[in-house]
XYZ file of C-alpha atoms in Angstrom:
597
model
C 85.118 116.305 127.549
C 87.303 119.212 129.242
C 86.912 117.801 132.407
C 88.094 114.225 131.786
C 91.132 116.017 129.532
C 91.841 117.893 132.650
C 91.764 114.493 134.837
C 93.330 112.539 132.434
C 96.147 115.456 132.818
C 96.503 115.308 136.377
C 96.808 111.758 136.828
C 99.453 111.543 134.627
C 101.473 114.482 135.773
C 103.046 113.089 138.400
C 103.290 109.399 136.730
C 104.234 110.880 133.339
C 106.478 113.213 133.909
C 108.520 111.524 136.702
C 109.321 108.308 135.056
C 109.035 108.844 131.289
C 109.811 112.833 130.660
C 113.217 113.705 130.519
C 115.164 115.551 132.561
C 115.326 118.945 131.027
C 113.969 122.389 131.973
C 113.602 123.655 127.972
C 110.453 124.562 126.923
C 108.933 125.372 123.528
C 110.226 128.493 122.147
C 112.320 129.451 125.401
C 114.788 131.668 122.863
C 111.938 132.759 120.879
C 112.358 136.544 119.465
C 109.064 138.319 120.066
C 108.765 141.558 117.605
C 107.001 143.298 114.786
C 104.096 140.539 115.271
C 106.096 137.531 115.161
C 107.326 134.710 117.526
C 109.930 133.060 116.325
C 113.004 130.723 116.596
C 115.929 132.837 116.355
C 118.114 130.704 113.927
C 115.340 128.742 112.112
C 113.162 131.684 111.047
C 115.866 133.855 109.487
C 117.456 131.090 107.993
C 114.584 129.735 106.712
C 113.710 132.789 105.177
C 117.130 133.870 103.343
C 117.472 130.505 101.768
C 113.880 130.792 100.470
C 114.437 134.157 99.105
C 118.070 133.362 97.660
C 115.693 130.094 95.949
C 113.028 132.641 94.363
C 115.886 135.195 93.603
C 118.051 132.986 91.699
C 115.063 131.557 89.684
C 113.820 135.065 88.228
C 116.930 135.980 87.807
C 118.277 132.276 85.734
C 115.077 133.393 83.504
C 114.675 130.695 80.589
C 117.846 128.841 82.297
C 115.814 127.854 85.018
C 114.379 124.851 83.577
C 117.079 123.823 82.159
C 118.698 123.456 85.446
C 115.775 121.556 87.246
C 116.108 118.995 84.786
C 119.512 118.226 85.052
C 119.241 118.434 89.387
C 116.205 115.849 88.365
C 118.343 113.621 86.493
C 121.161 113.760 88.323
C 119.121 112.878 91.756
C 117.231 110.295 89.546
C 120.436 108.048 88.512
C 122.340 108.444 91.269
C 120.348 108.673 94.660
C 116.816 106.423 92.974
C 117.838 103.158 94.797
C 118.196 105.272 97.986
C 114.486 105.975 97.591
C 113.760 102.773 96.684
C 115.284 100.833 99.779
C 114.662 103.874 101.972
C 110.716 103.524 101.613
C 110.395 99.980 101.984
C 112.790 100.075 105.367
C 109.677 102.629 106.166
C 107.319 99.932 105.774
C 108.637 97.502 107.355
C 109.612 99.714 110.236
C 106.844 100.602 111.168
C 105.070 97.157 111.140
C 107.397 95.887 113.269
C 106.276 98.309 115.824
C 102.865 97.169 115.056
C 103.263 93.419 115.228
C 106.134 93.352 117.991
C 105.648 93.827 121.746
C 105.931 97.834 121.255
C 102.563 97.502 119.828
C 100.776 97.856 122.850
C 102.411 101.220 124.106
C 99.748 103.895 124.451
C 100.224 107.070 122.536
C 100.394 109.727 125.485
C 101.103 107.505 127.935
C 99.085 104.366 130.205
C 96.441 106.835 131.521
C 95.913 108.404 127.761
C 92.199 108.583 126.696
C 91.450 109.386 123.089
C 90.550 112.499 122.171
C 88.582 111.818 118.972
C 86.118 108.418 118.854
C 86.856 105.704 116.740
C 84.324 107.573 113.697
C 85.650 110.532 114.038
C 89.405 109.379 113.876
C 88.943 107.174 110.387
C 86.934 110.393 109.081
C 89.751 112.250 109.790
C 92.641 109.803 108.525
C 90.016 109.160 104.885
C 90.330 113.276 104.383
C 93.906 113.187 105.360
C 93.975 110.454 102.371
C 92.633 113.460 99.955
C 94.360 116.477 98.732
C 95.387 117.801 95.555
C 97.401 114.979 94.102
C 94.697 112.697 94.552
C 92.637 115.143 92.319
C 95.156 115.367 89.949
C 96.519 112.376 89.456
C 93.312 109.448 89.950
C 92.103 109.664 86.421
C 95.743 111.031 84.515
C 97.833 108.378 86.075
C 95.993 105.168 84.966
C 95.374 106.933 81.490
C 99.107 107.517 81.230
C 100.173 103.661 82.104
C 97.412 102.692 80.195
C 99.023 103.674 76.368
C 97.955 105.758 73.879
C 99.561 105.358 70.016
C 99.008 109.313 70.587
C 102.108 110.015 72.841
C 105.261 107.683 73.076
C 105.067 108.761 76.508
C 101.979 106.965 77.455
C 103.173 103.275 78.152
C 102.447 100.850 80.035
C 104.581 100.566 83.454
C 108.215 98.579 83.056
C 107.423 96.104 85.569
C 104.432 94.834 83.620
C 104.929 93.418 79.612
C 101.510 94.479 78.487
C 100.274 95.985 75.079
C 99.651 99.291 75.611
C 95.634 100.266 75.205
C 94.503 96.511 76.162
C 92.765 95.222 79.138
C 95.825 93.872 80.309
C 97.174 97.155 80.383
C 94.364 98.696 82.162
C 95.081 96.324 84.729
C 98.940 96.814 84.836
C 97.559 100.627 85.059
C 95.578 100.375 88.157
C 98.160 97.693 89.813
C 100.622 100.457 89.178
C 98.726 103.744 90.629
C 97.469 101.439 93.746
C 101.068 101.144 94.410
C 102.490 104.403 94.080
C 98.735 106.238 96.283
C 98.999 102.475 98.938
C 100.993 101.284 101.382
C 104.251 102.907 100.870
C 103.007 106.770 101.201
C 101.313 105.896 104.092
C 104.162 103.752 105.649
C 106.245 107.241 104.973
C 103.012 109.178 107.261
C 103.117 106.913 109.776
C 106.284 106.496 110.820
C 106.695 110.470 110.754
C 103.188 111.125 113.108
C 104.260 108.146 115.249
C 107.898 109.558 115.467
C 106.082 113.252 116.537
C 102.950 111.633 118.983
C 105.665 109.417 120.549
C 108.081 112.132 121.882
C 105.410 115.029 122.015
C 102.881 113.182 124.336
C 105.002 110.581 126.076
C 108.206 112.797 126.418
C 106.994 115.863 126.430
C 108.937 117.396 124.134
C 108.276 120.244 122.013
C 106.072 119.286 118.394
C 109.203 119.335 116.030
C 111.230 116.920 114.014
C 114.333 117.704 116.841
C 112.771 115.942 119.426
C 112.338 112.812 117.695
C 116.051 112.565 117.808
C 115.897 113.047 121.430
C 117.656 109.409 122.307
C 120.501 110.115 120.027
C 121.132 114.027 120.881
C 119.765 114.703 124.217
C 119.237 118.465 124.659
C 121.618 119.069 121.961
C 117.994 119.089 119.895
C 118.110 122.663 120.989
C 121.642 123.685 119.580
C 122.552 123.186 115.803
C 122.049 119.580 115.077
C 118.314 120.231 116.010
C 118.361 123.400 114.207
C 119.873 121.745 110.966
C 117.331 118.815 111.163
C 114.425 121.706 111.789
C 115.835 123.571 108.769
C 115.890 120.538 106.408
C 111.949 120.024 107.548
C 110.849 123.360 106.713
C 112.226 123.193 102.999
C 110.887 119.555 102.494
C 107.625 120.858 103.780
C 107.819 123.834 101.756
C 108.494 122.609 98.567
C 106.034 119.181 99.315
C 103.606 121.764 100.026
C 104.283 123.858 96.805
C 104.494 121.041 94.535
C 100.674 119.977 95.648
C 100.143 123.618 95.201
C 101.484 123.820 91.768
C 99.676 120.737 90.412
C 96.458 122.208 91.791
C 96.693 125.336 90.612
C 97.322 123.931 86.941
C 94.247 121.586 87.511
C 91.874 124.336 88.083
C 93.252 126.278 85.153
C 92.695 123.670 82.793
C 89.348 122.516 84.750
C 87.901 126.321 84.154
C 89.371 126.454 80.810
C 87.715 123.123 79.690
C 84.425 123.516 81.349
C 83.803 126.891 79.986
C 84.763 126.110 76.451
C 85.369 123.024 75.272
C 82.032 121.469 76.987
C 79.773 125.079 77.505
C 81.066 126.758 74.542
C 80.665 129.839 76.905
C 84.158 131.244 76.853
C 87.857 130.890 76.206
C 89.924 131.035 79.374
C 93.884 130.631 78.442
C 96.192 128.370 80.210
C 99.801 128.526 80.500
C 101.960 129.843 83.327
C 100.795 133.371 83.535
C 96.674 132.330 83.895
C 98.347 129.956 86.712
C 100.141 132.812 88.542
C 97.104 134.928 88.510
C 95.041 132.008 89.985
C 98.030 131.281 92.929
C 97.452 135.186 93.708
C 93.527 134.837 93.567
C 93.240 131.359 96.025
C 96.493 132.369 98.249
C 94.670 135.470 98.837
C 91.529 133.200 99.906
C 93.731 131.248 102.072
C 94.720 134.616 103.481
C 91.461 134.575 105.004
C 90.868 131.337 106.166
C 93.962 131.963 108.396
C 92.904 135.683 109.389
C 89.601 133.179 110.159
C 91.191 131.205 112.347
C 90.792 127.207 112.573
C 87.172 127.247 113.707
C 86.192 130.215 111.285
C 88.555 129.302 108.402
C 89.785 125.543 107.854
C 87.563 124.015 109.503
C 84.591 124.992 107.563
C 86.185 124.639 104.296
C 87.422 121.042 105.479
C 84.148 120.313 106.269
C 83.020 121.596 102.746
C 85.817 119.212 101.077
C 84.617 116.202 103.052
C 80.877 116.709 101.875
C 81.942 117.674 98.134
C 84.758 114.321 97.572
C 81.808 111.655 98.951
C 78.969 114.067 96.664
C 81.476 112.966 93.672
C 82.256 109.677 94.590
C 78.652 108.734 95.107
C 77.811 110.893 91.874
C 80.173 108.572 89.801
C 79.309 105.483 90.973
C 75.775 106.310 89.967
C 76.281 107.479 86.861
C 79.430 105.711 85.947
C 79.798 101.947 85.075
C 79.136 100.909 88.482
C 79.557 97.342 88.098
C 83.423 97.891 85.700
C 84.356 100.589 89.185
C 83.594 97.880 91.833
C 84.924 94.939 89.370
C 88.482 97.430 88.800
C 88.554 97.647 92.097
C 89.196 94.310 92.826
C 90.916 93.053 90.077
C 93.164 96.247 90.513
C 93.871 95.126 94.115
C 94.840 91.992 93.440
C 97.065 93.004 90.750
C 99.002 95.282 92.989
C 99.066 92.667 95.747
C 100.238 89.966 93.545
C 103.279 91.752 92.207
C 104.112 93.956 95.602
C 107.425 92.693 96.561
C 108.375 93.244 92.493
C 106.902 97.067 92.326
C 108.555 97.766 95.730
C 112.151 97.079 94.878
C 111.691 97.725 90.763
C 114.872 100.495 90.612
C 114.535 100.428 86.725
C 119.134 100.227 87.177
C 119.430 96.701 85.142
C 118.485 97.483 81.299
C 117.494 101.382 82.666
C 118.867 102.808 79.551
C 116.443 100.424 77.460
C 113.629 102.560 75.192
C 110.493 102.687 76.395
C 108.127 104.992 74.562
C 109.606 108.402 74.548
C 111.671 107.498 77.694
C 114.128 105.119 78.741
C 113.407 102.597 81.783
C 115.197 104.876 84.312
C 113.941 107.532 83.144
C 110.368 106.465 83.466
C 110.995 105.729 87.532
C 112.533 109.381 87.952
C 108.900 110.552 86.299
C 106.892 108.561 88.254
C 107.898 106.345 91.108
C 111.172 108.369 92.416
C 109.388 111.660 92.053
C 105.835 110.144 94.083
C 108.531 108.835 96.903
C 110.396 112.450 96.969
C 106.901 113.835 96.875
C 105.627 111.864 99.733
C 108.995 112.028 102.216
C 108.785 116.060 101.735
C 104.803 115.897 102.199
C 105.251 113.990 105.547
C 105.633 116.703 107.867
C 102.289 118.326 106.884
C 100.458 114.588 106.804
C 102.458 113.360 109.491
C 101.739 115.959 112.389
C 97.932 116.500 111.820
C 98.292 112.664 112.322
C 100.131 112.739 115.445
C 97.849 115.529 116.508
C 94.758 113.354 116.495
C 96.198 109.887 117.729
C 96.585 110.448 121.211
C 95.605 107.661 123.447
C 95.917 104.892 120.895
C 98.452 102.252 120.959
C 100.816 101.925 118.441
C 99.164 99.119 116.981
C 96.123 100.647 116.570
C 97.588 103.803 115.271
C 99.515 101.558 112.550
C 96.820 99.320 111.168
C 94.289 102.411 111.491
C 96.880 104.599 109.603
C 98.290 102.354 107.289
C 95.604 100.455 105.812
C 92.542 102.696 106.538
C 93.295 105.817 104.131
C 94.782 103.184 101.430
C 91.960 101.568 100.891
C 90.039 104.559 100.029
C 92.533 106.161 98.176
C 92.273 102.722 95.857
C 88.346 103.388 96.405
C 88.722 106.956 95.016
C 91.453 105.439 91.847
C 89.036 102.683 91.130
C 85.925 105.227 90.926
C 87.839 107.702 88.790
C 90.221 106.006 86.784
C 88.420 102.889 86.166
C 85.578 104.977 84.589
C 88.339 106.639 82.400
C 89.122 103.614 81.556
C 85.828 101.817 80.893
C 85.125 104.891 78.418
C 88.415 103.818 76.672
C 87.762 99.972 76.732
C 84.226 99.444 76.177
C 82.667 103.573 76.020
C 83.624 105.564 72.462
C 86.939 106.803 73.863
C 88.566 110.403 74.511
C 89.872 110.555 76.976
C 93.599 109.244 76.338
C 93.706 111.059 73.394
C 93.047 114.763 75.494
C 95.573 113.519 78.248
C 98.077 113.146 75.051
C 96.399 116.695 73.396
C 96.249 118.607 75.946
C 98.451 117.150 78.962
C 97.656 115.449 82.299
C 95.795 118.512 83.912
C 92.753 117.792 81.275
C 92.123 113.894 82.428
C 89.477 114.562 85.330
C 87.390 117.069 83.117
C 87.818 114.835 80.299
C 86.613 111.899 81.566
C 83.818 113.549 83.958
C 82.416 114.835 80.383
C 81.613 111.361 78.970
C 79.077 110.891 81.627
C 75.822 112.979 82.420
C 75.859 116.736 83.813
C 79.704 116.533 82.829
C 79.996 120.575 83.204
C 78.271 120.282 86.627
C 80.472 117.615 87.963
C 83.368 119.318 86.193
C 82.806 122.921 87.993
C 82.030 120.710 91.322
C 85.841 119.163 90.887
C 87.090 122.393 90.152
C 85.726 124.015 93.174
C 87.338 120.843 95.589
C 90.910 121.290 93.997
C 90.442 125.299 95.195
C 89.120 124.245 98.450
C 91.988 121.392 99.224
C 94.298 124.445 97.891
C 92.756 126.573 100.465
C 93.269 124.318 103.578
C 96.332 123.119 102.330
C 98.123 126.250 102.195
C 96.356 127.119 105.913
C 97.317 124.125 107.655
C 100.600 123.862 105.771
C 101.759 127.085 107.206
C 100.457 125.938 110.836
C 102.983 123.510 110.240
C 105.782 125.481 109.079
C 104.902 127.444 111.683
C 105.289 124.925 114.823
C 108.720 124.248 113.291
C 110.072 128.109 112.731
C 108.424 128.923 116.136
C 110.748 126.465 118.168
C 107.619 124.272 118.549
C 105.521 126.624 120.123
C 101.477 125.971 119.705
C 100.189 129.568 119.550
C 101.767 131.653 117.244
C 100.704 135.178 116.187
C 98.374 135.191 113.063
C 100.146 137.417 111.004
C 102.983 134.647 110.741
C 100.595 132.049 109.519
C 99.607 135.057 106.900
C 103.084 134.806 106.044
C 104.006 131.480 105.596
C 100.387 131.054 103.540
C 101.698 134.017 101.086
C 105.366 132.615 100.911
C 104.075 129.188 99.780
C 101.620 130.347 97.142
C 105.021 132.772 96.339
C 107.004 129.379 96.354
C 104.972 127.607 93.986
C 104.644 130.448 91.510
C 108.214 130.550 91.417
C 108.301 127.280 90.565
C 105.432 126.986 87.949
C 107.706 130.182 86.491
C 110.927 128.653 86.568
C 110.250 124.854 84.825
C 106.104 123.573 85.469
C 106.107 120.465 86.016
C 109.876 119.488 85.867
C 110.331 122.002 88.250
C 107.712 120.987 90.954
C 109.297 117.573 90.203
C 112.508 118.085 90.807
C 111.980 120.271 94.007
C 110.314 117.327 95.952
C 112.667 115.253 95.019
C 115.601 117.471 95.654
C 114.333 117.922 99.132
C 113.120 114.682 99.708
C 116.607 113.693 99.401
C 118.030 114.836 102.712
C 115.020 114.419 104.509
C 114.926 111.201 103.643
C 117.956 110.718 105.433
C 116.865 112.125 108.433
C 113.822 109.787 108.297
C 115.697 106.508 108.187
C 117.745 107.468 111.151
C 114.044 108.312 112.913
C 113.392 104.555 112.445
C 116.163 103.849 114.873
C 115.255 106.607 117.378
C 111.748 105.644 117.180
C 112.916 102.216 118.131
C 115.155 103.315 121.147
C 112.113 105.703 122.563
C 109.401 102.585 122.141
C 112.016 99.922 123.721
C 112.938 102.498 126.496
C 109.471 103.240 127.358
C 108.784 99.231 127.333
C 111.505 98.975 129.567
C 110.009 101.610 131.993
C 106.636 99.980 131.707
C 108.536 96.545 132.818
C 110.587 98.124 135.576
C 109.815 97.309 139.034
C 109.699 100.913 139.946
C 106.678 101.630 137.670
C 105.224 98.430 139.249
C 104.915 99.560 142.674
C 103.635 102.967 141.643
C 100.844 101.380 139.908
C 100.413 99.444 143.162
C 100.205 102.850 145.215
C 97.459 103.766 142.508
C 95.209 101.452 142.854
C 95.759 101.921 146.233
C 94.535 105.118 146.584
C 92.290 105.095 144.086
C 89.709 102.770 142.115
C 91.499 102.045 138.988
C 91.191 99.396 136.184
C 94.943 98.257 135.234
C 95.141 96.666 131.653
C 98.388 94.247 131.429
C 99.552 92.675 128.042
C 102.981 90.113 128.212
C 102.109 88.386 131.391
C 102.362 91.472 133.590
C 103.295 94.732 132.154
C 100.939 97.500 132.415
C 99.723 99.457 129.444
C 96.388 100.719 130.574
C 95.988 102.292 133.619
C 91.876 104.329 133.976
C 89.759 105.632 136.651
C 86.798 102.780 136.942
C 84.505 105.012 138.615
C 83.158 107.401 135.982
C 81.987 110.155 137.707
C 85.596 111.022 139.251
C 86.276 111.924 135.640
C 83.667 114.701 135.698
């Protein structure tokens, strides 16, 4: 495999880099300040960290006040800027299947003499456990009980864009239409375009692995002066606070999950919730992450990702034993063709005409700001952390393979993993004795996994067992979330001392404690949002710099000069030359396999 790496490198060294790099003589980190144990970017990092430490500062200090100002940043972002997010994700989605579908489809991710690093197995495995993570966890059984009604909270109702009774079957299917949508396409869409927009310019440009070179066509090397530092800076708080929000949701999972498991179903002891018991825990499972990074990726993550992969297929196949098999598979596709059948009307739903309407305990704009403006914050500030390991592990693919492998691949078993979960909540609700609504509107959203996991056999088994894969996605979360931040504070740079991964890993757990301190949930809400705001920005001008690279690299692939250098190849050497469009070259590989050894 090293060998045919090292091939693949040479041939394309000279074809590469002469017609498709550009004509700089940066390189990642050039300016980099090298002391105390860091490497780092000299305005990023420092920036970085004063506005981060201004945020945690002012939040201690506001006390009590603090929530009270998250909620009105939430509702002020909410009805003004919730159409942006609206429009701004469905340009995403339509972006980035017009790469797929148009002629840019069949540019190759690293270039015409690309191979893939990871097989075809290996990829999807990698994009389904990309599809997991703490939200998943969190939200799979507590989202369709919330849109599914309960007479026990006015703020369980069903979804605006559906006119069901709340607690019917209708409404279970309004529920599951619903969550498809907000954990389908869209998300994805949003992690696509952001690991295309990083693969493109990292292995066909050569740029450094940061946001700043995807803008590249509009700023030329001015991505190393401030407008690249700015668009940097906005990255590393949407990342951040993405990161922390995941972080704070898990964190309140497990302390309900231990708190439920050990007394309400063992009867073996009282473990307290609330913000304090969540703190602690941050401490305890930051500290764990501590290791995994002092581990390194072979040692640390990579082990525990390997333990999450084996412990999320243990449950799903668990469930659909010992759940109502039949009612998951049937939810599953009457849920999908709920969501498909009212797409276009979920997509652009803004919630503006009649928003002020009652609806339960909210009103209709209000209920998009809790649920479908915060998931689309959520998601844009998440991207960076999704979107690079994508880009990391896509090179050699074309873009259409990239897009329909990204796009659809880790969506369908996300609605897989909904179906399983939620659609035994609610088969307990609908045709089972019921409970589990009624603890979501008890005891809050953190209790619907454990709740529903109880109804079925070995509840406190499976209920420890979902525990343990919340702390385990928390763990390589946090570890591959600060490899991230890292790559972007580091001027782009690959290696970076471990003691700065230690740091970022501590700051975020700090981050999310803050947070969790300052306002819960409202305040892990309004953070993605808040930063998903900008970034967003930034991402919908990527669209068009994503399109200039593709159509400039088509260009080159069409250009006569690229023509008779693939004619010296094959030349020189025995070469198979793929073609697509009549007669422009897209695949360019050694035919004789042992020159690859």
């Amino acid at each position: 495999m090293a060998s045919s790496d090292d091939t693949t490198g040479e041939m394309s060294d000279g074809l590469q880099v002469e017609l498709f790099h550009p004509d700089s003589d940066r390189e990642p980190g050039d300016t980099n300040i090298e002391k105390f144990g860091f490497d780092v970017h000299p305005i990023v990092f420092p920036i970085s960290l004063v506005i981060i430490a201004a945020f945690v500062a002012a939040t201690i200090l506001l006390g009590e006040q603090a929530s009270e100002v998250y909620g009105a940043v939430f509702s002020f972002i909410n009805g003004t800027f919730g159409w942006f997010y609206i429009l701004a994700v469905n340009l995403f989605i339509i972006t980035i299947v017009y790469f797929a579908v148009s002629k840019y489809g069949n540019i190759r991710i690293g270039g015409v003499e690309a191979e893939k690093e990871f097989d075809d197995f290996s990829w999807m495995a990698m994009l389904f456990s990309a599809g997991m993570g703490i939200g998943l966890m969190f939200f799979s059984v507590a989202e369709p009980m919330w849109h599914f009604g309960s007479s026990a909270s006015e703020f369980m109702v069903v979804p605006p864009a559906f006119g069901a009774e709340g607690g019917t079957p209708a409404a279970a299917s309004a529920a599951m239409a619903q969550t498809f949508f907000h954990w389908g396409f869209h998300p994805w869409a949003i992690y696509g375009l952001v690991g295309l927009g990083l693969a493109f310019f990292s292995f066909n440009r050569g740029l450094p692995l940061t946001f700043r070179s995807i803008f590249w066509p509009l700023l030329g090397d001015r991505i190393y002066g401030w407008p690249g530092h700015v668009i940097d800076l906005v990255t590393v708080f949407a990342t951040l606070f993405g990161l922390s929000t995941s972080l704070g949701l898990g964190v309140a999972q497990v302390n309900t999950g231990l708190s439920y498991v050990g007394g309400d179903i063992l009867g073996l002891v009282s473990i307290p919730t609330g913000t304090i018991p969540q703190v602690v825990l941050i401490a305890g499972i930051t500290a764990i992450a501590t290791l995994s990074v002092a581990a390194g990726l072979d040692g640390g993550v990579k082990r525990l990702s390997t333990l999450n992969l084996y412990l999320m297929f243990g449950m799903l196949a668990f469930l659909l034993v010992v759940g109502p098999t039949i009612y998951i598979f049937g939810t599953f596709a009457s849920g999908l063709g709920a969501y498909l059948n009212n797409f276009l009307q979920l997509s652009f739903f803004t919630g503006t005409v009649g928003g002020g309407a009652s609806l339960g305990g909210y009103t209709v704009q209000g209920w998009m700001g809790s649920w479908t403006i915060f998931y689309w914050g959520w998601w844009i500030a998440w991207s960076p952390f999704v979107g690079m390991f994508i880009a990391r592990i896509s090179k050699g693919r074309t873009v259409r393979e990239f897009v329909l492998g990204v796009l659809f691949l880790p969506a369908l078993f996300s609605f897989l993993w909904l179906s399983t979960f939620g659609g035994s909540a609610l088969w307990v609700e609908l045709v089972g004795g019921g409970g589990v609504a009624s603890a979501v509107a008890n005891q809050g959203q953190t209790v619907a996994m454990f709740a529903m996991l109880a109804q079925f056999p070995l509840g406190a088994v499976s209920g420890l067992l979902a525990t343990l894969l919340v702390i385990t996605f928390f763990v390589t979360s946090s570890d591959s979330g600060s490899l991230v931040i890292d790559h972007l504070t580091s001027g782009g740079k690959h290696d970076v001392p471990k003691a700065q991964r230690i740091f970022w890993a501590v700051t975020e757990g700090a981050v999310a404690a803050t947070l969790l301190i300052g306002g819960g949930l409202s305040a892990l809400q309004t953070a993605s949002i808040t930063t998903g705001l900008p970034f967003g920005v930034i991402l919908c001008l990527m669209c068009y710099t994503v399109y200039l690279g593709l159509d400039n690299e088509y260009e080159i692939l069409a250009s006569e000069q690229f023509a008779e250098r693939i004619e010296d190849m094959t030349a020189a050497d025995d070469v198979d030359v793929g073609t697509t469009g009549g007669d422009v070259v897209t695949d360019v590989k050694r035919s004789d396999p042992e020159s690859s050894d």
